[in-house]
CSV table of C-alpha atoms in Angstrom, one decimal:
chain,number,residue,atom,x,y,z
U,1,MET,CA,34.6,9.8,38.7
U,2,GLU,CA,36.0,9.3,35.2
U,3,VAL,CA,35.0,6.1,33.6
U,4,TYR,CA,36.8,4.9,30.6
U,5,THR,CA,34.9,3.2,27.7
U,6,SER,CA,36.8,2.9,24.5
U,7,ASP,CA,34.0,4.3,22.4
U,8,SER,CA,36.0,7.4,21.6
U,9,SER,CA,38.9,5.5,20.1
U,10,ASP,CA,39.4,3.9,16.7
U,11,THR,CA,40.2,0.5,18.1
U,12,ASP,CA,38.6,-2.8,17.4
U,13,SER,CA,35.1,-3.8,18.5
U,14,ARG,CA,36.5,-5.9,21.5
U,15,GLU,CA,37.8,-2.7,23.1
U,16,GLN,CA,34.5,-1.0,22.4
U,17,LYS,CA,32.8,-3.6,24.5
U,18,THR,CA,35.1,-3.1,27.5
U,19,LEU,CA,34.1,-1.2,30.6
U,20,ASP,CA,37.3,-0.4,32.5
U,21,TYR,CA,37.2,0.6,36.2
U,22,GLY,CA,40.7,-0.8,36.8
U,23,ARG,CA,43.3,1.1,38.9
U,24,MET,CA,40.8,3.6,40.2
U,25,ASN,CA,41.5,2.9,43.9
U,26,LEU,CA,37.7,2.2,44.4
U,27,THR,CA,36.4,0.7,47.6
U,28,VAL,CA,32.8,0.6,46.5
U,29,ILE,CA,31.3,0.5,43.0
U,30,THR,CA,27.6,0.5,42.0
U,31,LEU,CA,27.9,0.2,38.2
U,32,ASP,CA,24.3,1.2,37.8
U,33,ASP,CA,24.8,4.8,39.1
U,34,ASP,CA,28.1,5.1,37.3
U,35,LEU,CA,26.6,4.2,33.9
U,36,HIS,CA,23.7,6.6,34.4
U,37,ALA,CA,26.0,9.4,35.7
U,38,LYS,CA,28.1,9.1,32.5
U,39,LYS,CA,24.9,9.2,30.5
U,40,ALA,CA,26.4,6.3,28.7
U,41,LEU,CA,24.9,5.3,25.4
U,42,LYS,CA,25.5,1.7,26.3
U,43,THR,CA,23.7,-0.5,28.8
U,44,HIS,CA,25.0,-3.4,30.9
U,45,LYS,CA,24.2,-5.9,28.1
U,46,ASP,CA,26.5,-4.1,25.6
U,47,PHE,CA,29.7,-5.0,27.5
U,48,GLU,CA,31.6,-8.2,27.2
U,49,THR,CA,34.6,-7.3,29.3
U,50,LEU,CA,34.5,-5.7,32.8
U,51,LEU,CA,37.8,-4.7,34.4
U,52,LEU,CA,37.6,-4.1,38.1
U,53,ASN,CA,41.3,-4.9,38.8
U,54,HIS,CA,43.7,-3.1,41.1
U,55,ASN,CA,41.1,-1.5,43.4
U,56,LYS,CA,40.2,-2.0,47.0
U,57,LEU,CA,36.8,-3.7,46.5
U,58,THR,CA,35.6,-6.0,49.3
U,59,LEU,CA,32.3,-6.9,47.8
U,60,LEU,CA,31.0,-7.2,44.2
U,61,PRO,CA,28.1,-4.9,43.2
U,62,PRO,CA,24.7,-6.5,42.8
U,63,ALA,CA,24.4,-4.9,39.4
U,64,LEU,CA,27.1,-7.3,38.1
U,65,THR,CA,24.4,-9.8,37.3
U,66,LYS,CA,22.9,-7.3,34.8
U,67,PHE,CA,25.9,-7.8,32.5
U,68,ILE,CA,24.2,-10.7,30.7
U,69,ASN,CA,26.8,-10.8,27.8
U,70,LEU,CA,29.9,-10.6,30.0
U,71,LYS,CA,32.7,-12.9,28.8
U,72,VAL,CA,35.7,-11.6,30.7
U,73,LEU,CA,35.7,-10.4,34.3
U,74,ASP,CA,38.9,-9.3,35.9
U,75,LEU,CA,38.7,-8.9,39.7
U,76,SER,CA,42.4,-9.2,40.4
U,77,SER,CA,44.2,-7.3,43.1
U,78,ASN,CA,41.3,-6.3,45.2
U,79,CYS,CA,40.4,-7.2,48.8
U,80,LEU,CA,37.6,-9.7,48.0
U,81,THR,CA,36.8,-12.3,50.6
U,82,GLN,CA,33.8,-13.8,48.7
U,83,LEU,CA,32.8,-14.7,45.2
U,84,PRO,CA,29.0,-14.8,45.2
U,85,GLU,CA,27.1,-17.6,43.7
U,86,ALA,CA,25.4,-15.1,41.4
U,87,ILE,CA,28.7,-14.8,39.4
U,88,CYS,CA,27.8,-18.3,38.0
U,89,ASN,CA,24.8,-16.8,36.2
U,90,LEU,CA,27.1,-14.9,33.9
U,91,PRO,CA,28.3,-16.4,30.6
U,92,LEU,CA,31.9,-15.9,31.5
U,93,VAL,CA,34.7,-17.4,29.4
U,94,THR,CA,37.5,-15.9,31.6
U,95,LEU,CA,37.3,-15.2,35.3
U,96,ILE,CA,40.4,-13.6,36.9
U,97,ALA,CA,40.2,-13.3,40.7
U,98,LYS,CA,43.9,-13.5,41.5
U,99,ASN,CA,45.5,-11.6,44.4
U,100,ASN,CA,42.5,-11.3,46.7
U,101,ASN,CA,41.7,-12.8,50.1
U,102,LEU,CA,39.6,-15.7,48.8
U,103,THR,CA,39.5,-19.0,50.8
U,104,ASN,CA,38.0,-22.3,49.8
U,105,LYS,CA,34.8,-21.5,51.7
U,106,SER,CA,34.4,-18.2,50.0
U,107,LEU,CA,34.2,-19.7,46.5
U,108,PRO,CA,30.9,-20.5,44.9
U,109,LYS,CA,29.7,-24.1,45.6
U,110,SER,CA,29.8,-24.7,41.8
U,111,PHE,CA,31.7,-22.9,39.1
U,112,VAL,CA,29.5,-24.1,36.4
U,113,MET,CA,28.7,-20.9,34.5
U,114,ARG,CA,25.7,-20.2,32.4
U,115,ASN,CA,26.3,-22.1,29.1
U,116,ALA,CA,29.2,-23.8,30.8
U,117,ALA,CA,31.6,-21.7,28.8
U,118,LEU,CA,34.4,-21.0,31.4
U,119,LYS,CA,37.7,-21.7,29.8
U,120,GLU,CA,40.1,-19.8,32.0
U,121,LEU,CA,40.0,-19.5,35.8
U,122,ASN,CA,42.7,-17.7,37.8
U,123,LEU,CA,42.6,-18.0,41.5
U,124,SER,CA,46.4,-17.4,42.1
U,125,GLY,CA,47.6,-15.4,45.1
U,126,ASN,CA,44.6,-16.1,47.4
U,127,GLN,CA,44.2,-18.1,50.7
U,128,LEU,CA,43.2,-21.4,49.2
U,129,THR,CA,44.4,-24.4,51.3
U,130,HIS,CA,43.3,-27.2,49.1
U,131,PHE,CA,42.4,-27.8,45.5
U,132,PRO,CA,38.9,-26.4,44.8
U,133,GLU,CA,36.8,-29.5,43.9
U,134,GLN,CA,34.3,-27.3,42.0
U,135,VAL,CA,36.9,-26.9,39.2
U,136,LEU,CA,36.4,-30.5,38.3
U,137,GLU,CA,32.9,-29.7,37.0
U,138,LEU,CA,34.2,-27.3,34.3
U,139,ARG,CA,34.5,-29.5,31.2
U,140,GLN,CA,35.4,-26.5,28.9
U,141,LEU,CA,38.2,-25.2,31.3
U,142,ARG,CA,41.5,-25.0,29.5
U,143,TYR,CA,43.6,-22.9,32.0
U,144,PHE,CA,43.5,-23.0,35.7
U,145,TYR,CA,45.9,-21.0,37.8
U,146,ALA,CA,46.2,-21.5,41.6
U,147,GLY,CA,49.8,-20.6,42.3
U,148,ALA,CA,50.8,-18.5,45.3
U,149,ASN,CA,48.2,-20.0,47.6
U,150,LYS,CA,48.5,-22.3,50.6
U,151,ILE,CA,47.4,-25.5,48.8
U,152,THR,CA,48.7,-28.6,50.6
U,153,SER,CA,46.6,-31.2,48.8
U,154,ILE,CA,45.3,-31.8,45.3
U,155,SER,CA,42.2,-33.8,44.5
U,156,LYS,CA,42.7,-37.4,43.7
U,157,ASP,CA,40.2,-36.9,40.8
U,158,ILE,CA,42.4,-34.4,39.0
U,159,TRP,CA,43.2,-37.1,36.4
U,160,LYS,CA,39.7,-36.5,35.0
U,161,MET,CA,40.8,-33.3,33.5
U,162,GLN,CA,43.4,-35.0,31.3
U,163,ARG,CA,40.6,-37.3,30.1
U,164,TRP,CA,38.8,-34.2,28.9
U,165,GLY,CA,41.8,-33.3,26.7
U,166,ARG,CA,43.5,-30.8,29.0
U,167,GLU,CA,47.2,-31.2,28.3
U,168,GLU,CA,48.3,-27.9,29.7
U,169,PHE,CA,45.8,-27.5,32.5
U,170,VAL,CA,46.9,-27.0,36.1
U,171,CYS,CA,49.3,-24.3,37.2
U,172,ILE,CA,49.8,-24.6,40.9
């Protein structure tokens, strides 16, 4: 399997810290084996962006928790039915999980990330039926997307987000 890391290009450092497994039609990914197979000079801790978008993943690999400096995780357009609690141990700033099969019950009980840094959360195009209350815990959140779900009710406490200075917050 060909894994793209942008080390070979003359691009900025952000791209050099990106591991791109997007659009590879993967059903399973281990991350550990793939990094070793490529004899990568980098380890999990060297990456800040992990792109797993547009695959057929149903589960996230356990090795995901080894990406201790991960800021951006794109899980969009897969077949995920669960976001594990362990995802909250990552220092994510952006979590994109749009266009999967996530329900309210399959979300972590709390979205409070390590260092409480999450600023963007995209859950559009899933199977949510009501506003995820856990989002109210995210004081740094600036962008929340939940369009193209089956949401029929929004939390009465959504006003708290405006109090935290979120003028352009909810996109449902």
